[in-house]
Amino acid sequence: MTPGPGAQLNFAAHLFRLNAGRGARAAFIDDQGALSYAALEEGARRFAAGLLAQGVRRDERVLLLMHDTTDWPVAFLGALYAGVVPVAVNTLLTADDYAYMLRHSRAQAAIVSAPLWPALQAAVAQAGTPLRAVVVSRQAQPLPADTLGFDDLLERHAPLPAPADTGADEPAFWLYSSGSTGRPKGTVHTHANPWWTAELYGRGVLGLTEQDVCFSAAKLFFAYGLGNGLTFPLSVGATTVLMAERPTPEAVFRRWRGQVGGVKPTVFFGAPTGYAGMLAAPGLPARGEVALRLCSSAGEALPAELGERFTAHFGCEIVDGIGSTEMLHIYLSNRPGAVRYGTTGWPVPGYDIALRGDDGQPVADGETGDLYVRGPSAALMYWGQRDRSRETFQGEWTRTGDKYLRHPDGSYTYAGRSDDMLKVSGMYVSPFEVESTLAQHPAVLEAAVIGVADPDGLTRTKAFVVLKPGQTASDAELKAFVKDRLAPYKYPRQIAFVDELPKTATGKIQRFRLREQERAAAA
């Protein structure tokens, strides 16, 4: 096992020490320009001083609701440097979601990208929890009332002279993880956890070096994106291309061709849905137009055919793996030069994998079991949710909620979820949440939601809806109804109107019957 970082660690200060000789090198490039390693450190230390000057104290939380620009790493690392705990949240959620996160995390301040300010403003009003400061990034003057400009905050404060003397096992940051029922869970990670993922996966498996230019379609607020776009490249002195806009094929292609910042990414991080969309998109670059040496995939299982088509076109492997918010990054993965499409590969060195049956005992090769993982990057807990923490963090082992089978060569293949959660475009969708939202429509009696495979083998949501007697509703009407109430990616892509839903004798909906019907219809 790789020796650990030691008892004391401030991860931001650690990164700054690693890159002390790279001051002029570009750490990040976004649509507005480049941020050097020297400017990153100075900005983060100024931001740290600014946070403390606003009355935010060590160990308190600050909400980070930001698009992927060079301000994001300045804010995140600045908070870590000050010993303040950033809570990085999904930019695609609703004001209701943010209100819950503000209350739950007891955030004392918020850093927000200007386009997201209206949602945050509504959330603050709904939460009823006043903030000591709201810092607005990339806002044209005039600033909203009672807010501070990001650049103004940096200009007003000299760099904090020294980092907070944090322990390696102290809380460093939170990420919210979705669950099959109820509100998202505040997952608490330590200063050591990103150190371990960068060492074991970024360097150990992907082999990143300072010559690499990294570009992640997955945003920095995701655990996957945080490693891809911040902790991994900064741990080796590489450069990261950031993209604030949605990762459409056209937007990705522009960056692959070096049309943003004048650099071509050498390593790209995406999800299967994105790879499928790019292969089908007009304007797909030729092999000679890009500089890709390696691609990564996570978020959902990569269909073998997609990987094979991508490699045939670009001559570049997609290294598929699985990780989780709870483990911070990937712990089971294919290897560069040893990719076996259709599998999730082998355990990342430093992590142990166990497959257990319903009786808690190990299952034989070829049999499906619940996936447990043991490794040094596991989160401390779900904040304020002891029962859920106990269900997931079981001693040294973390229960993932995924089902897998192991092959004789030690590789693993995905076999579904232990609950009814769906992975759509790399993000979890709870069927219960969509069903309960559909049931709020005045014409809907009840609904059931399952995942169905599209022609590329990727999961899409389908809702089976029973209307009330004498009521009518259209497919488009119900989709719009859900979109207005939930994050846009959660709406059902297909809706089937049925007379009744299959149920048990006690009235519980049998989603597996609907899945069987879909498989039979597709056969």
Short mmCIF file of C-alpha atoms in Angstrom, two decimals:
data_model
loop_
_atom_site.label_atom_id
_atom_site.label_comp_id
_atom_site.label_asym_id
_atom_site.label_seq_id
_atom_site.Cartn_x
_atom_site.Cartn_y
_atom_site.Cartn_z
CA MET A 1 0.00 0.00 0.00
CA THR A 2 1.22 3.49 -0.86
CA PRO A 3 2.38 5.38 2.28
CA GLY A 4 -0.25 7.92 3.34
CA PRO A 5 0.07 11.70 3.58
CA GLY A 6 0.72 11.80 7.33
CA ALA A 7 -1.41 12.95 10.25
CA GLN A 8 -1.47 16.65 9.30
CA LEU A 9 -2.62 17.72 5.86
CA ASN A 10 -4.20 20.79 4.35
CA PHE A 11 -4.94 19.56 0.84
CA ALA A 12 -4.89 23.02 -0.75
CA ALA A 13 -1.51 23.84 0.79
CA HIS A 14 -0.27 20.42 -0.30
CA LEU A 15 -1.14 21.21 -3.93
CA PHE A 16 0.51 24.61 -3.75
CA ARG A 17 3.73 23.04 -2.41
CA LEU A 18 3.72 20.42 -5.18
CA ASN A 19 3.55 23.12 -7.84
CA ALA A 20 5.91 25.66 -6.32
CA GLY A 21 8.17 25.50 -9.38
CA ARG A 22 5.37 25.79 -11.96
CA GLY A 23 4.22 29.34 -11.30
CA ALA A 24 4.04 30.45 -14.94
CA ARG A 25 2.40 27.25 -16.18
CA ALA A 26 -1.35 27.29 -16.91
CA ALA A 27 -3.28 25.44 -14.24
CA PHE A 28 -6.74 26.17 -15.70
CA ILE A 29 -8.09 27.52 -18.98
CA ASP A 30 -11.70 28.62 -19.42
CA ASP A 31 -13.57 30.68 -22.01
CA GLN A 32 -12.14 33.93 -20.62
CA GLY A 33 -8.49 32.94 -20.42
CA ALA A 34 -5.85 31.06 -18.48
CA LEU A 35 -5.06 30.99 -14.76
CA SER A 36 -1.44 30.19 -13.92
CA TYR A 37 -0.36 28.07 -10.98
CA ALA A 38 1.03 31.20 -9.29
CA ALA A 39 -2.22 33.10 -9.82
CA LEU A 40 -4.24 30.11 -8.58
CA GLU A 41 -2.32 30.02 -5.31
CA GLU A 42 -2.46 33.76 -4.79
CA GLY A 43 -6.17 33.90 -5.63
CA ALA A 44 -7.02 31.01 -3.33
CA ARG A 45 -5.07 32.51 -0.45
CA ARG A 46 -6.75 35.89 -1.01
CA PHE A 47 -10.12 34.16 -1.10
CA ALA A 48 -9.26 32.37 2.17
CA ALA A 49 -8.51 35.70 3.82
CA GLY A 50 -11.70 37.19 2.38
CA LEU A 51 -13.88 34.40 3.74
CA LEU A 52 -12.45 34.77 7.23
CA ALA A 53 -12.91 38.55 7.03
CA GLN A 54 -16.64 37.99 6.39
CA GLY A 55 -16.88 36.24 9.76
CA VAL A 56 -16.83 32.68 8.42
CA ARG A 57 -14.92 30.54 10.90
CA ARG A 58 -12.90 27.37 10.62
CA ASP A 59 -15.02 24.20 10.22
CA GLU A 60 -18.10 26.17 9.14
CA ARG A 61 -19.68 25.38 5.79
CA VAL A 62 -20.04 27.58 2.71
CA LEU A 63 -22.26 26.70 -0.25
CA LEU A 64 -20.44 26.52 -3.61
CA LEU A 65 -23.01 26.92 -6.40
CA MET A 66 -20.84 27.71 -9.40
CA HIS A 67 -20.34 26.95 -13.05
CA ASP A 68 -16.98 25.54 -14.14
CA THR A 69 -14.80 28.62 -14.56
CA THR A 70 -11.40 29.49 -13.11
CA ASP A 71 -13.21 31.04 -10.12
CA TRP A 72 -14.39 27.56 -9.02
CA PRO A 73 -10.96 26.15 -8.03
CA VAL A 74 -9.97 29.49 -6.48
CA ALA A 75 -13.04 29.36 -4.21
CA PHE A 76 -12.80 25.65 -3.42
CA LEU A 77 -9.08 25.65 -2.61
CA GLY A 78 -9.36 28.99 -0.82
CA ALA A 79 -11.96 27.56 1.53
CA LEU A 80 -9.80 24.48 2.20
CA TYR A 81 -6.76 26.69 2.83
CA ALA A 82 -8.73 28.63 5.46
CA GLY A 83 -10.02 25.44 7.13
CA VAL A 84 -13.54 26.33 5.97
CA VAL A 85 -15.65 23.49 4.49
CA PRO A 86 -17.01 24.09 0.95
CA VAL A 87 -20.24 22.31 0.07
CA ALA A 88 -20.10 21.88 -3.71
CA VAL A 89 -23.60 21.46 -5.13
CA ASN A 90 -25.17 20.53 -8.45
CA THR A 91 -25.95 23.57 -10.63
CA LEU A 92 -28.95 21.80 -12.22
CA LEU A 93 -31.18 21.62 -9.14
CA THR A 94 -34.13 23.70 -7.98
CA ALA A 95 -34.45 26.47 -5.40
CA ASP A 96 -36.22 23.98 -3.15
CA ASP A 97 -33.19 21.67 -3.31
CA TYR A 98 -30.82 24.52 -2.46
CA ALA A 99 -33.03 25.65 0.42
CA TYR A 100 -32.77 22.17 1.92
CA MET A 101 -28.99 22.13 1.47
CA LEU A 102 -28.63 25.54 3.10
CA ARG A 103 -30.62 24.40 6.13
CA HIS A 104 -29.02 20.98 6.33
CA SER A 105 -25.42 22.15 5.98
CA ARG A 106 -26.00 25.30 8.06
CA ALA A 107 -23.93 27.16 5.47
CA GLN A 108 -22.73 30.55 6.69
CA ALA A 109 -21.93 31.97 3.25
CA ALA A 110 -22.48 31.18 -0.41
CA ILE A 111 -20.37 31.56 -3.54
CA VAL A 112 -22.55 31.64 -6.64
CA SER A 113 -22.15 32.17 -10.39
CA ALA A 114 -24.17 35.16 -11.55
CA PRO A 115 -26.64 33.19 -13.72
CA LEU A 116 -27.47 31.00 -10.70
CA TRP A 117 -28.07 33.92 -8.32
CA PRO A 118 -31.90 34.02 -8.80
CA ALA A 119 -32.22 30.36 -7.77
CA LEU A 120 -30.00 30.92 -4.74
CA GLN A 121 -31.88 34.09 -3.79
CA ALA A 122 -35.16 32.16 -3.82
CA ALA A 123 -33.55 29.37 -1.81
CA VAL A 124 -32.23 31.74 0.86
CA ALA A 125 -35.69 33.27 1.26
CA GLN A 126 -37.28 29.82 1.49
CA ALA A 127 -34.68 28.44 3.90
CA GLY A 128 -35.05 31.33 6.32
CA THR A 129 -31.38 31.07 7.27
CA PRO A 130 -29.50 34.35 6.76
CA LEU A 131 -25.99 34.18 5.31
CA ARG A 132 -23.03 36.22 6.49
CA ALA A 133 -21.95 36.79 2.91
CA VAL A 134 -22.94 36.00 -0.68
CA VAL A 135 -20.08 36.24 -3.19
CA VAL A 136 -21.13 36.51 -6.86
CA SER A 137 -18.79 35.28 -9.59
CA ARG A 138 -18.60 36.72 -13.11
CA GLN A 139 -21.29 39.32 -12.43
CA ALA A 140 -21.46 42.43 -14.58
CA GLN A 141 -22.02 45.57 -12.53
CA PRO A 142 -24.16 46.49 -10.73
CA LEU A 143 -24.08 43.64 -8.24
CA PRO A 144 -27.29 42.36 -6.64
CA ALA A 145 -28.07 44.01 -3.32
CA ASP A 146 -26.26 42.66 -0.24
CA THR A 147 -23.70 40.69 -2.28
CA LEU A 148 -19.97 40.93 -2.90
CA GLY A 149 -18.19 40.62 -6.21
CA PHE A 150 -15.75 37.71 -6.48
CA ASP A 151 -12.98 39.85 -7.97
CA ASP A 152 -13.64 42.63 -5.44
CA LEU A 153 -13.21 40.18 -2.57
CA LEU A 154 -9.83 39.08 -3.92
CA GLU A 155 -8.64 42.65 -4.45
CA ARG A 156 -9.57 43.75 -0.93
CA HIS A 157 -7.59 41.10 0.92
CA ALA A 158 -3.93 40.19 1.03
CA PRO A 159 -3.15 36.47 0.74
CA LEU A 160 -3.65 34.54 3.98
CA PRO A 161 -0.09 34.05 5.29
CA ALA A 162 -0.44 30.42 6.36
CA PRO A 163 -2.96 27.61 5.87
CA ALA A 164 -5.18 26.24 8.62
CA ASP A 165 -3.31 23.46 10.39
CA THR A 166 -5.84 20.79 9.49
CA GLY A 167 -5.55 17.09 10.16
CA ALA A 168 -5.63 14.58 7.32
CA ASP A 169 -8.81 13.07 8.76
CA GLU A 170 -10.61 16.36 9.40
CA PRO A 171 -13.67 17.29 7.30
CA ALA A 172 -12.50 19.19 4.21
CA PHE A 173 -15.55 19.40 1.93
CA TRP A 174 -19.04 18.01 1.36
CA LEU A 175 -20.70 16.57 -1.73
CA TYR A 176 -24.40 15.67 -1.83
CA SER A 177 -25.27 12.12 -2.84
CA SER A 178 -28.74 11.19 -4.10
CA GLY A 179 -30.72 8.37 -2.52
CA SER A 180 -33.61 6.15 -3.59
CA THR A 181 -35.95 7.92 -1.15
CA GLY A 182 -35.84 11.18 0.74
CA ARG A 183 -33.49 14.14 0.49
CA PRO A 184 -29.88 13.94 -0.77
CA LYS A 185 -27.23 12.97 1.76
CA GLY A 186 -24.44 15.33 2.79
CA THR A 187 -21.32 13.22 2.24
CA VAL A 188 -18.39 14.43 4.34
CA HIS A 189 -14.88 13.99 2.91
CA THR A 190 -11.52 14.61 4.55
CA HIS A 191 -8.38 16.42 3.43
CA ALA A 192 -6.71 13.03 2.89
CA ASN A 193 -9.40 11.58 0.62
CA PRO A 194 -8.51 13.57 -2.55
CA TRP A 195 -4.84 12.89 -1.81
CA TRP A 196 -5.57 9.15 -1.97
CA THR A 197 -7.69 9.25 -5.15
CA ALA A 198 -5.08 11.36 -6.96
CA GLU A 199 -2.30 8.99 -5.92
CA LEU A 200 -4.09 5.66 -6.48
CA TYR A 201 -6.17 6.44 -9.56
CA GLY A 202 -5.06 9.69 -11.21
CA ARG A 203 -1.39 8.81 -11.07
CA GLY A 204 -1.50 5.06 -10.43
CA VAL A 205 -4.04 3.94 -13.04
CA LEU A 206 -4.39 6.78 -15.56
CA GLY A 207 -0.72 7.69 -15.42
CA LEU A 208 -1.34 11.44 -15.68
CA THR A 209 1.74 13.66 -16.01
CA GLU A 210 2.44 17.39 -16.19
CA GLN A 211 2.45 17.15 -19.99
CA ASP A 212 -1.26 16.29 -20.01
CA VAL A 213 -4.13 18.64 -20.76
CA CYS A 214 -7.24 17.33 -18.98
CA PHE A 215 -10.83 18.09 -19.98
CA SER A 216 -13.86 16.72 -18.15
CA ALA A 217 -17.44 16.82 -19.41
CA ALA A 218 -18.46 15.90 -15.85
CA LYS A 219 -18.60 19.12 -13.85
CA LEU A 220 -16.48 19.93 -10.80
CA PHE A 221 -19.43 19.57 -8.39
CA PHE A 222 -19.53 15.83 -9.16
CA ALA A 223 -17.09 13.59 -7.29
CA TYR A 224 -16.01 12.25 -10.69
CA GLY A 225 -15.50 15.73 -12.13
CA LEU A 226 -13.69 17.03 -9.04
CA GLY A 227 -11.00 14.38 -9.47
CA ASN A 228 -10.82 14.72 -13.26
CA GLY A 229 -10.68 18.48 -13.40
CA LEU A 230 -8.98 19.53 -10.16
CA THR A 231 -7.34 17.07 -7.80
CA PHE A 232 -5.77 14.76 -10.43
CA PRO A 233 -4.24 17.37 -12.78
CA LEU A 234 -3.11 19.65 -9.96
CA SER A 235 -1.41 16.71 -8.24
CA VAL A 236 0.90 16.23 -11.24
CA GLY A 237 1.20 19.81 -12.53
CA ALA A 238 -1.02 19.31 -15.58
CA THR A 239 -3.37 21.82 -17.23
CA THR A 240 -7.19 21.61 -17.09
CA VAL A 241 -9.65 23.00 -19.64
CA LEU A 242 -12.87 24.11 -17.92
CA MET A 243 -16.24 24.51 -19.62
CA ALA A 244 -19.11 26.43 -18.05
CA GLU A 245 -21.66 25.50 -20.72
CA ARG A 246 -23.47 22.19 -21.15
CA PRO A 247 -21.28 19.40 -22.59
CA THR A 248 -23.02 19.17 -25.95
CA PRO A 249 -21.10 17.35 -28.70
CA GLU A 250 -20.45 20.67 -30.47
CA ALA A 251 -19.06 22.27 -27.29
CA VAL A 252 -16.81 19.27 -26.60
CA PHE A 253 -15.56 19.14 -30.20
CA ARG A 254 -14.54 22.82 -30.08
CA ARG A 255 -12.28 22.10 -27.15
CA TRP A 256 -10.93 18.86 -28.58
CA ARG A 257 -9.88 20.85 -31.66
CA GLY A 258 -8.08 23.41 -29.49
CA GLN A 259 -10.48 26.24 -30.32
CA VAL A 260 -10.65 27.32 -26.64
CA GLY A 261 -7.40 28.45 -25.08
CA GLY A 262 -5.29 27.18 -27.96
CA VAL A 263 -4.59 23.79 -26.35
CA LYS A 264 -5.87 20.34 -27.29
CA PRO A 265 -6.84 17.99 -24.47
CA THR A 266 -4.82 14.79 -24.20
CA VAL A 267 -7.12 13.16 -21.64
CA PHE A 268 -10.92 13.41 -21.77
CA PHE A 269 -13.34 12.35 -19.04
CA GLY A 270 -16.94 11.64 -19.96
CA ALA A 271 -19.94 9.36 -19.47
CA PRO A 272 -21.44 6.77 -21.85
CA THR A 273 -24.37 9.00 -22.79
CA GLY A 274 -21.93 11.68 -23.92
CA TYR A 275 -19.82 9.27 -25.95
CA ALA A 276 -22.94 7.95 -27.70
CA GLY A 277 -24.10 11.47 -28.51
CA MET A 278 -20.72 12.48 -29.90
CA LEU A 279 -20.39 9.43 -32.14
CA ALA A 280 -23.83 10.19 -33.59
CA ALA A 281 -23.29 13.95 -33.94
CA PRO A 282 -22.53 15.84 -37.14
CA GLY A 283 -19.07 17.36 -37.17
CA LEU A 284 -17.38 14.44 -35.39
CA PRO A 285 -13.66 15.29 -35.56
CA ALA A 286 -11.32 13.09 -37.56
CA ARG A 287 -8.59 11.25 -35.70
CA GLY A 288 -5.95 13.68 -36.87
CA GLU A 289 -7.83 16.71 -35.52
CA VAL A 290 -7.50 15.72 -31.87
CA ALA A 291 -4.64 14.98 -29.47
CA LEU A 292 -6.44 12.45 -27.26
CA ARG A 293 -4.20 9.75 -25.83
CA LEU A 294 -6.70 8.42 -23.28
CA CYS A 295 -10.37 8.73 -22.38
CA SER A 296 -12.20 7.84 -19.17
CA SER A 297 -15.83 6.85 -18.62
CA ALA A 298 -17.91 6.51 -15.47
CA GLY A 299 -21.37 7.30 -14.17
CA GLU A 300 -23.06 4.30 -15.83
CA ALA A 301 -21.84 1.10 -17.45
CA LEU A 302 -20.21 1.66 -20.86
CA PRO A 303 -21.75 -0.62 -23.54
CA ALA A 304 -19.00 -2.58 -25.28
CA GLU A 305 -20.15 -1.54 -28.75
CA LEU A 306 -19.80 2.16 -27.87
CA GLY A 307 -16.26 1.69 -26.64
CA GLU A 308 -15.27 -0.33 -29.67
CA ARG A 309 -16.72 2.23 -32.11
CA PHE A 310 -14.98 5.11 -30.34
CA THR A 311 -11.62 3.35 -30.36
CA ALA A 312 -12.01 2.38 -34.01
CA HIS A 313 -12.60 6.03 -34.93
CA PHE A 314 -10.05 7.79 -32.73
CA GLY A 315 -7.52 5.04 -32.00
CA CYS A 316 -7.94 5.95 -28.32
CA GLU A 317 -9.15 3.67 -25.54
CA ILE A 318 -11.99 4.53 -23.17
CA VAL A 319 -11.04 3.34 -19.70
CA ASP A 320 -14.38 2.49 -18.06
CA GLY A 321 -14.70 2.37 -14.28
CA ILE A 322 -17.08 2.76 -11.38
CA GLY A 323 -16.81 5.11 -8.44
CA SER A 324 -19.20 6.87 -6.09
CA THR A 325 -19.68 10.05 -4.13
CA GLU A 326 -19.09 8.00 -0.97
CA MET A 327 -15.66 6.77 -2.19
CA LEU A 328 -14.91 10.09 -3.93
CA HIS A 329 -13.69 8.55 -7.17
CA ILE A 330 -13.15 5.31 -9.10
CA TYR A 331 -12.20 2.12 -7.27
CA LEU A 332 -12.91 -0.50 -9.95
CA SER A 333 -11.58 0.14 -13.44
CA ASN A 334 -10.14 -1.01 -16.70
CA ARG A 335 -6.48 -0.21 -17.33
CA PRO A 336 -4.87 1.75 -20.17
CA GLY A 337 -3.52 -0.85 -22.58
CA ALA A 338 -5.64 -3.59 -20.99
CA VAL A 339 -9.22 -2.48 -21.65
CA ARG A 340 -11.84 -5.20 -21.72
CA TYR A 341 -14.96 -3.56 -23.12
CA GLY A 342 -18.19 -4.81 -21.58
CA THR A 343 -16.61 -5.05 -18.12
CA THR A 344 -15.75 -2.52 -15.42
CA GLY A 345 -12.27 -3.99 -15.14
CA TRP A 346 -10.31 -4.82 -12.02
CA PRO A 347 -9.95 -3.33 -8.51
CA VAL A 348 -7.83 -0.19 -8.38
CA PRO A 349 -4.65 -0.98 -6.38
CA GLY A 350 -5.28 0.15 -2.81
CA TYR A 351 -8.95 -0.89 -2.88
CA ASP A 352 -10.51 -4.26 -2.03
CA ILE A 353 -13.75 -5.52 -3.57
CA ALA A 354 -16.21 -8.02 -2.09
CA LEU A 355 -19.40 -9.46 -3.59
CA ARG A 356 -21.91 -10.68 -1.03
CA GLY A 357 -25.20 -12.51 -1.30
CA ASP A 358 -28.40 -11.74 0.59
CA ASP A 359 -27.02 -13.78 3.50
CA GLY A 360 -23.96 -11.53 3.71
CA GLN A 361 -21.64 -14.32 2.57
CA PRO A 362 -19.28 -14.17 -0.45
CA VAL A 363 -20.70 -15.36 -3.78
CA ALA A 364 -18.86 -17.54 -6.29
CA ASP A 365 -17.44 -16.27 -9.58
CA GLY A 366 -20.20 -15.86 -12.13
CA GLU A 367 -22.87 -15.23 -9.47
CA THR A 368 -24.40 -11.82 -8.89
CA GLY A 369 -23.73 -10.21 -5.53
CA ASP A 370 -23.93 -6.86 -3.75
CA LEU A 371 -20.75 -4.83 -4.26
CA TYR A 372 -18.78 -3.71 -1.20
CA VAL A 373 -15.55 -1.73 -1.39
CA ARG A 374 -12.78 -1.06 1.12
CA GLY A 375 -10.28 1.73 0.57
CA PRO A 376 -8.68 4.84 2.06
CA SER A 377 -10.86 7.45 0.35
CA ALA A 378 -14.19 6.52 1.96
CA ALA A 379 -16.22 9.42 3.33
CA LEU A 380 -16.56 9.89 7.06
CA MET A 381 -20.37 9.82 7.14
CA TYR A 382 -23.60 11.29 5.90
CA TRP A 383 -24.02 14.45 7.95
CA GLY A 384 -26.83 14.21 10.48
CA GLN A 385 -28.07 10.83 9.19
CA ARG A 386 -26.72 8.15 11.50
CA ASP A 387 -28.95 5.29 10.33
CA ARG A 388 -28.11 5.87 6.67
CA SER A 389 -24.43 6.19 7.57
CA ARG A 390 -24.53 2.82 9.32
CA GLU A 391 -26.23 1.20 6.33
CA THR A 392 -23.53 2.43 3.94
CA PHE A 393 -20.32 2.72 5.98
CA GLN A 394 -19.95 -0.66 7.64
CA GLY A 395 -16.63 -0.63 9.44
CA GLU A 396 -13.86 -0.69 6.84
CA TRP A 397 -16.34 -1.56 4.09
CA THR A 398 -18.67 0.69 2.10
CA ARG A 399 -21.87 -0.77 0.69
CA THR A 400 -22.27 0.66 -2.80
CA GLY A 401 -25.83 -0.36 -3.69
CA ASP A 402 -24.60 -1.86 -6.98
CA LYS A 403 -24.78 -5.48 -8.05
CA TYR A 404 -21.86 -7.09 -9.88
CA LEU A 405 -20.50 -10.45 -10.93
CA ARG A 406 -16.86 -11.46 -10.97
CA HIS A 407 -15.16 -13.36 -13.81
CA PRO A 408 -12.42 -15.96 -13.32
CA ASP A 409 -9.80 -13.46 -14.58
CA GLY A 410 -10.69 -11.12 -11.70
CA SER A 411 -12.61 -8.58 -13.80
CA TYR A 412 -16.13 -7.45 -12.88
CA THR A 413 -19.32 -6.80 -14.86
CA TYR A 414 -22.18 -4.55 -13.77
CA ALA A 415 -25.48 -6.33 -13.05
CA GLY A 416 -27.79 -3.55 -11.86
CA ARG A 417 -28.73 -1.77 -8.65
CA SER A 418 -29.67 -3.21 -5.26
CA ASP A 419 -32.45 -0.60 -5.07
CA ASP A 420 -34.66 0.98 -7.73
CA MET A 421 -32.35 3.92 -8.42
CA LEU A 422 -31.67 4.70 -12.08
CA LYS A 423 -28.53 6.15 -13.60
CA VAL A 424 -29.53 8.50 -16.41
CA SER A 425 -26.78 10.42 -18.21
CA GLY A 426 -24.50 9.59 -15.31
CA MET A 427 -26.80 11.06 -12.64
CA TYR A 428 -29.04 9.22 -10.20
CA VAL A 429 -32.78 9.51 -10.63
CA SER A 430 -35.15 8.19 -7.98
CA PRO A 431 -38.26 6.54 -9.47
CA PHE A 432 -40.15 7.43 -6.28
CA GLU A 433 -39.45 11.14 -6.72
CA VAL A 434 -40.65 11.17 -10.34
CA GLU A 435 -43.71 9.06 -9.51
CA SER A 436 -44.74 11.31 -6.63
CA THR A 437 -44.35 14.37 -8.84
CA LEU A 438 -46.48 12.85 -11.61
CA ALA A 439 -49.12 11.97 -8.99
CA GLN A 440 -49.47 15.69 -8.18
CA HIS A 441 -50.97 16.28 -11.63
CA PRO A 442 -54.77 16.56 -11.27
CA ALA A 443 -55.38 14.00 -14.04
CA VAL A 444 -53.00 11.32 -12.72
CA LEU A 445 -54.20 8.54 -10.46
CA GLU A 446 -50.86 6.76 -10.05
CA ALA A 447 -47.57 6.20 -11.86
CA ALA A 448 -44.59 3.85 -11.96
CA VAL A 449 -41.16 4.67 -13.37
CA ILE A 450 -38.52 2.26 -14.64
CA GLY A 451 -35.37 2.41 -16.74
CA VAL A 452 -35.39 1.15 -20.31
CA ALA A 453 -32.48 0.72 -22.70
CA ASP A 454 -32.18 2.94 -25.76
CA PRO A 455 -30.61 1.71 -29.06
CA ASP A 456 -27.12 2.42 -27.65
CA GLY A 457 -27.80 0.30 -24.56
CA LEU A 458 -28.04 3.32 -22.25
CA THR A 459 -30.73 3.84 -19.62
CA ARG A 460 -33.68 6.19 -20.19
CA THR A 461 -36.63 6.74 -17.85
CA LYS A 462 -40.09 5.54 -18.82
CA ALA A 463 -43.24 6.32 -16.84
CA PHE A 464 -46.36 4.16 -16.84
CA VAL A 465 -49.31 6.40 -15.97
CA VAL A 466 -52.86 5.57 -14.91
CA LEU A 467 -55.23 8.50 -15.38
CA LYS A 468 -58.23 9.23 -13.18
CA PRO A 469 -61.61 8.25 -14.66
CA GLY A 470 -62.80 10.86 -17.12
CA GLN A 471 -59.49 12.74 -17.10
CA THR A 472 -57.11 13.34 -20.00
CA ALA A 473 -53.47 14.41 -20.24
CA SER A 474 -50.92 14.33 -23.04
CA ASP A 475 -47.40 12.99 -23.10
CA ALA A 476 -45.96 16.49 -23.58
CA GLU A 477 -48.13 17.95 -20.80
CA LEU A 478 -46.90 15.45 -18.20
CA LYS A 479 -43.28 15.83 -19.24
CA ALA A 480 -43.53 19.61 -18.88
CA PHE A 481 -45.27 19.18 -15.52
CA VAL A 482 -42.32 17.19 -14.15
CA LYS A 483 -39.74 19.53 -15.69
CA ASP A 484 -41.34 22.48 -13.88
CA ARG A 485 -41.01 20.76 -10.49
CA LEU A 486 -37.80 18.74 -10.63
CA ALA A 487 -34.32 19.16 -12.04
CA PRO A 488 -34.69 18.91 -15.84
CA TYR A 489 -32.68 15.70 -16.21
CA LYS A 490 -35.22 13.82 -14.06
CA TYR A 491 -38.25 14.06 -16.34
CA PRO A 492 -39.41 10.79 -18.00
CA ARG A 493 -38.25 10.49 -21.61
CA GLN A 494 -41.13 8.13 -22.43
CA ILE A 495 -44.68 7.96 -21.06
CA ALA A 496 -47.08 5.07 -21.55
CA PHE A 497 -50.72 5.41 -20.52
CA VAL A 498 -52.07 2.16 -19.03
CA ASP A 499 -55.31 1.03 -17.41
CA GLU A 500 -53.61 -0.39 -14.31
CA LEU A 501 -50.21 -1.12 -12.78
CA PRO A 502 -49.02 -4.57 -11.70
CA LYS A 503 -49.13 -4.84 -7.90
CA THR A 504 -48.64 -7.30 -5.07
CA ALA A 505 -51.55 -8.51 -2.95
CA THR A 506 -50.75 -5.74 -0.50
CA GLY A 507 -50.86 -3.08 -3.21
CA LYS A 508 -47.12 -2.52 -3.76
CA ILE A 509 -46.23 -1.65 -7.36
CA GLN A 510 -44.20 -4.39 -9.04
CA ARG A 511 -41.72 -2.48 -11.17
CA PHE A 512 -39.96 -5.70 -12.08
CA ARG A 513 -43.11 -6.79 -13.94
CA LEU A 514 -42.93 -3.63 -16.03
CA ARG A 515 -39.25 -4.27 -16.71
CA GLU A 516 -40.09 -7.83 -17.80
CA GLN A 517 -42.79 -6.51 -20.15
CA GLU A 518 -40.31 -4.09 -21.73
CA ARG A 519 -37.69 -6.79 -22.23
CA ALA A 520 -40.26 -9.09 -23.79
CA ALA A 521 -41.47 -6.35 -26.14
CA ALA A 522 -37.89 -5.61 -27.20
CA ALA A 523 -37.03 -9.27 -27.86
#
